Short mmCIF file of C-alpha atoms and ligand atoms in Angstrom, two decimals:
data_model
loop_
_atom_site.label_atom_id
_atom_site.label_comp_id
_atom_site.label_asym_id
_atom_site.label_seq_id
_atom_site.Cartn_x
_atom_site.Cartn_y
_atom_site.Cartn_z
CA MET A 284 99.67 158.19 -0.18
CA ASP A 285 97.02 160.21 -1.82
CA TYR A 286 93.81 158.26 -1.29
CA VAL A 287 92.64 161.34 0.36
CA ASN A 288 92.31 162.87 -3.14
CA VAL A 289 89.97 160.09 -4.21
CA PRO A 290 87.60 161.76 -7.28
CA ASP A 291 83.82 161.40 -6.37
CA THR A 292 82.95 159.29 -9.11
CA PRO A 293 79.04 158.96 -9.59
CA ALA A 294 79.28 155.65 -8.29
CA ARG A 295 79.97 156.84 -4.88
CA LYS A 296 78.45 160.07 -5.11
CA GLY A 297 75.46 157.46 -5.88
CA LYS A 298 76.39 155.25 -2.84
CA LEU A 299 76.08 158.58 -0.39
CA CYS A 300 72.83 159.46 -1.56
CA ARG A 301 71.11 155.99 -1.48
CA LEU A 302 72.68 156.25 2.38
CA VAL A 303 71.21 159.06 3.27
CA VAL A 304 67.77 158.45 1.82
CA VAL A 305 67.86 154.91 3.66
CA SER A 306 69.01 156.64 6.83
CA LEU A 307 66.04 159.42 6.89
CA GLY A 308 63.76 156.94 6.16
CA LEU A 309 64.73 154.62 9.20
CA LEU A 310 64.49 157.80 10.88
CA CYS A 311 60.66 158.22 9.86
CA ILE A 312 59.86 154.99 10.31
CA LEU A 313 61.19 154.80 13.93
CA GLN A 314 59.36 158.64 14.50
CA VAL A 315 55.71 156.79 13.66
CA ILE A 316 56.34 153.92 15.76
CA LEU A 317 57.45 155.89 18.47
CA SER A 318 54.16 158.27 17.88
CA ILE A 319 52.01 155.12 17.62
CA SER A 320 53.43 153.39 20.93
CA LEU A 321 53.02 156.59 22.95
CA ARG A 322 49.36 156.87 21.42
CA LEU A 323 48.75 153.22 22.72
CA ALA A 324 50.09 153.76 25.74
CA LEU A 325 48.20 157.31 26.77
CA TYR A 326 44.84 155.57 25.35
CA SER A 327 45.55 152.34 27.72
CA LYS A 328 46.31 154.72 30.68
CA THR A 329 42.83 156.58 30.08
CA ALA A 330 40.64 153.30 29.24
CA LYS A 331 41.95 152.18 32.68
CA ASN A 332 40.92 155.37 34.33
CA LEU A 333 37.66 155.59 33.10
CA THR A 334 37.08 151.67 34.37
CA GLU A 335 38.14 152.54 37.92
CA GLU A 336 36.29 155.85 37.66
CA GLU A 337 33.32 153.68 36.15
CA ASN A 338 33.56 150.84 38.76
CA SER A 339 34.13 153.31 42.08
CA LEU A 340 30.42 155.29 40.31
CA LYS A 341 28.67 151.73 40.27
CA ARG A 342 30.15 150.77 44.15
CA LYS A 343 28.51 154.35 44.93
CA LEU A 344 25.49 153.86 43.13
CA ASN A 345 25.17 149.93 44.67
CA VAL A 346 25.86 151.77 48.47
CA PHE A 347 23.33 153.99 47.59
CA ASP A 348 20.22 151.58 46.49
CA LEU A 349 21.16 149.23 49.09
CA TYR A 350 20.60 152.06 51.60
CA THR A 351 17.38 153.71 50.19
CA GLN A 352 15.55 150.25 49.52
CA GLN A 353 15.78 150.13 52.86
CA GLY A 354 14.56 153.27 53.94
CA TRP A 355 17.08 155.46 54.44
CA VAL A 356 17.81 158.84 53.29
CA TYR A 357 20.48 160.17 51.95
CA PHE A 358 21.43 164.12 53.03
CA GLY A 359 24.80 165.45 52.76
CA GLY A 360 27.15 163.14 53.07
CA SER A 361 25.05 160.36 55.87
CA PHE A 362 22.20 158.52 55.49
CA TYR A 363 19.23 158.93 57.83
CA TYR A 364 16.61 156.52 59.15
CA ILE A 365 13.64 157.62 61.04
CA SER A 366 11.90 155.29 63.06
CA PRO A 367 8.43 153.82 62.50
CA PHE A 368 7.24 153.23 66.12
CA LYS A 369 8.10 154.57 69.49
CA LYS A 370 10.98 153.50 72.24
CA SER A 371 13.39 155.09 74.77
CA TRP A 372 16.43 157.00 74.24
CA SER A 373 19.10 154.09 75.31
CA ASP A 374 16.92 151.33 73.26
CA SER A 375 16.62 153.64 70.60
CA ARG A 376 20.51 153.68 70.66
CA GLU A 377 20.24 150.33 70.39
CA ASP A 378 18.43 150.48 67.58
CA CYS A 379 20.51 152.66 65.83
CA LEU A 380 23.76 151.06 66.53
CA GLN A 381 22.49 147.49 65.31
CA ARG A 382 22.04 149.06 61.82
CA GLY A 383 25.68 149.81 61.85
CA ALA A 384 24.58 153.80 62.63
CA ASP A 385 24.57 155.62 65.78
CA LEU A 386 21.50 158.16 66.74
CA VAL A 387 21.80 161.56 64.83
CA ILE A 388 24.33 164.18 65.48
CA ILE A 389 23.55 167.49 63.98
CA SER A 390 26.20 169.57 63.44
CA SER A 391 25.18 172.27 61.17
CA ARG A 392 22.10 174.29 60.59
CA GLU A 393 21.75 172.26 57.31
CA GLU A 394 21.71 169.59 59.03
CA GLN A 395 18.85 171.15 61.88
CA ASN A 396 16.70 172.26 59.01
CA PHE A 397 16.76 168.58 57.11
CA ILE A 398 15.86 167.01 60.54
CA ARG A 399 13.62 169.47 61.54
CA GLN A 400 11.31 167.84 58.17
CA PHE A 401 10.34 165.19 60.17
CA ARG A 402 7.47 166.30 62.59
CA GLY A 403 7.47 164.55 66.07
CA TYR A 404 8.96 163.97 69.09
CA ILE A 405 12.17 162.50 68.02
CA TRP A 406 15.24 160.79 70.02
CA ILE A 407 18.40 162.78 68.55
CA GLY A 408 22.27 161.33 69.81
CA LEU A 409 22.10 164.10 72.82
CA THR A 410 22.66 163.46 76.49
CA ASP A 411 24.09 164.93 79.71
CA THR A 412 23.85 161.40 81.59
CA GLU A 413 27.86 161.21 82.12
CA GLU A 414 27.87 164.74 83.79
CA GLU A 415 24.38 166.62 84.72
CA GLY A 416 24.43 169.78 82.59
CA THR A 417 27.32 168.78 80.27
CA TRP A 418 25.81 167.75 76.98
CA LYS A 419 27.23 165.42 74.47
CA TRP A 420 26.81 163.99 71.35
CA VAL A 421 26.97 159.73 71.07
CA ASP A 422 30.27 160.31 69.23
CA GLY A 423 31.63 161.95 72.77
CA THR A 424 31.90 165.24 71.29
CA VAL A 425 30.29 168.70 73.07
CA LEU A 426 28.00 170.83 70.61
CA ASN A 427 29.56 173.20 68.50
CA LYS A 428 25.93 174.35 67.39
CA ARG A 429 23.15 174.36 69.65
CA PHE A 430 19.22 174.71 68.76
CA TRP A 431 17.45 174.68 72.11
CA GLU A 432 13.90 175.66 72.39
CA THR A 433 14.02 179.06 74.47
CA GLY A 434 14.14 178.08 78.18
CA GLU A 435 15.70 174.61 77.53
CA PRO A 436 17.59 172.69 78.50
CA ASN A 437 15.74 173.25 81.94
CA THR A 438 15.83 169.85 83.87
CA PHE A 439 12.16 170.81 84.38
CA GLY A 440 10.79 170.67 87.61
CA GLY A 441 14.33 169.37 89.39
CA THR A 442 13.53 165.99 87.43
CA ASP A 443 16.25 163.66 85.76
CA GLU A 444 15.72 165.13 81.93
CA ASP A 445 19.22 163.63 80.58
CA CYS A 446 18.49 162.86 76.64
CA GLY A 447 17.54 165.04 73.83
CA GLU A 448 14.43 165.19 71.29
CA VAL A 449 13.28 167.31 68.85
CA LYS A 450 10.09 168.49 69.01
CA PRO A 451 7.54 169.43 66.04
CA ARG A 452 7.68 173.48 66.04
CA GLU A 453 8.03 176.15 63.40
CA GLU A 454 10.97 177.64 65.19
CA GLU A 455 14.39 176.67 64.28
CA ASN A 456 15.38 176.34 67.83
CA ASN A 457 13.19 172.95 68.89
CA TRP A 458 15.73 171.27 71.04
CA ASN A 459 14.80 169.82 74.26
CA ASP A 460 15.90 167.82 77.24
CA THR A 461 13.71 165.03 78.59
CA HIS A 462 13.88 161.65 80.42
CA CYS A 463 15.57 159.16 78.71
CA GLU A 464 12.53 156.39 79.48
CA ASN A 465 10.04 158.76 77.44
CA GLU A 466 9.14 156.94 74.41
CA ASN A 467 10.27 158.87 71.13
CA TYR A 468 10.48 158.04 67.55
CA TRP A 469 14.22 158.34 66.99
CA ILE A 470 16.58 159.29 64.03
CA CYS A 471 19.57 157.16 62.97
CA GLU A 472 22.26 158.60 60.85
CA LYS A 473 25.27 156.52 59.04
CA ILE A 474 28.08 158.66 57.80
CA VAL A 475 29.10 157.42 54.12
CA ASP A 476 31.63 157.92 52.07
CA LEU A 477 29.97 158.72 48.81
C1 LIG B 1504 7.68 169.33 79.52
C2 LIG B 1504 8.77 169.13 79.04
C3 LIG B 1504 9.84 169.59 79.42
C4 LIG B 1504 9.77 170.59 78.95
C5 LIG B 1504 8.73 171.23 79.16
C6 LIG B 1504 8.66 172.61 78.39
C7 LIG B 1504 6.13 169.63 81.06
O1 LIG B 1504 7.68 169.40 80.46
O2 LIG B 1504 8.88 168.44 78.00
O3 LIG B 1504 11.45 169.02 79.14
O4 LIG B 1504 11.00 171.06 79.23
O5 LIG B 1504 7.51 170.77 78.93
O6 LIG B 1504 7.45 173.32 78.88
CA1 LIG B 1505 12.92 169.83 79.25
#
């Protein structure tokens, strides 16, 4: 019963050594495989993300091309279309709706100054037809910024002036209420997610 004390023969030592070397070798190989597969996974994920980003950029570029080719101008998240001729306010609005847009809604000073570059008497999406004196944008919202010309809106001479136009003025404040049946140029706005 004394096999506990088996002497370490050189043959036994050699076997142990081989076992240790082989195990270390296997461990090394395993680590290399793991490292390569992790790198591959990371690479393919990055490649996928890049392709998705590229596709989304391409889509945006296509939308941009499509609009600009049809004469729309891009500014701050929207495309704008200025009409080449004049119509009444309702007919102007109808034209915008047909284009998948609506008459322009001016909601910031930046937008007001962008719109001011188009010189002329131009319809904007502003009206108080629903309730005299309550000016609303075509999307039903009330004004948060107003750029009425001094003295406007004035329902001039007691006549019904229920539609908003911009006038070709130097001043930043260039809105006027006027008769909806008048014929003006108009600006459509289409909000896009670019
Ligand atoms: C025009 C018309 C009105 C405006 C006044 C300002 C004469 O009427 O555009 O809407 O208020 O001019 O003078
Ligand atoms: Ca007026």
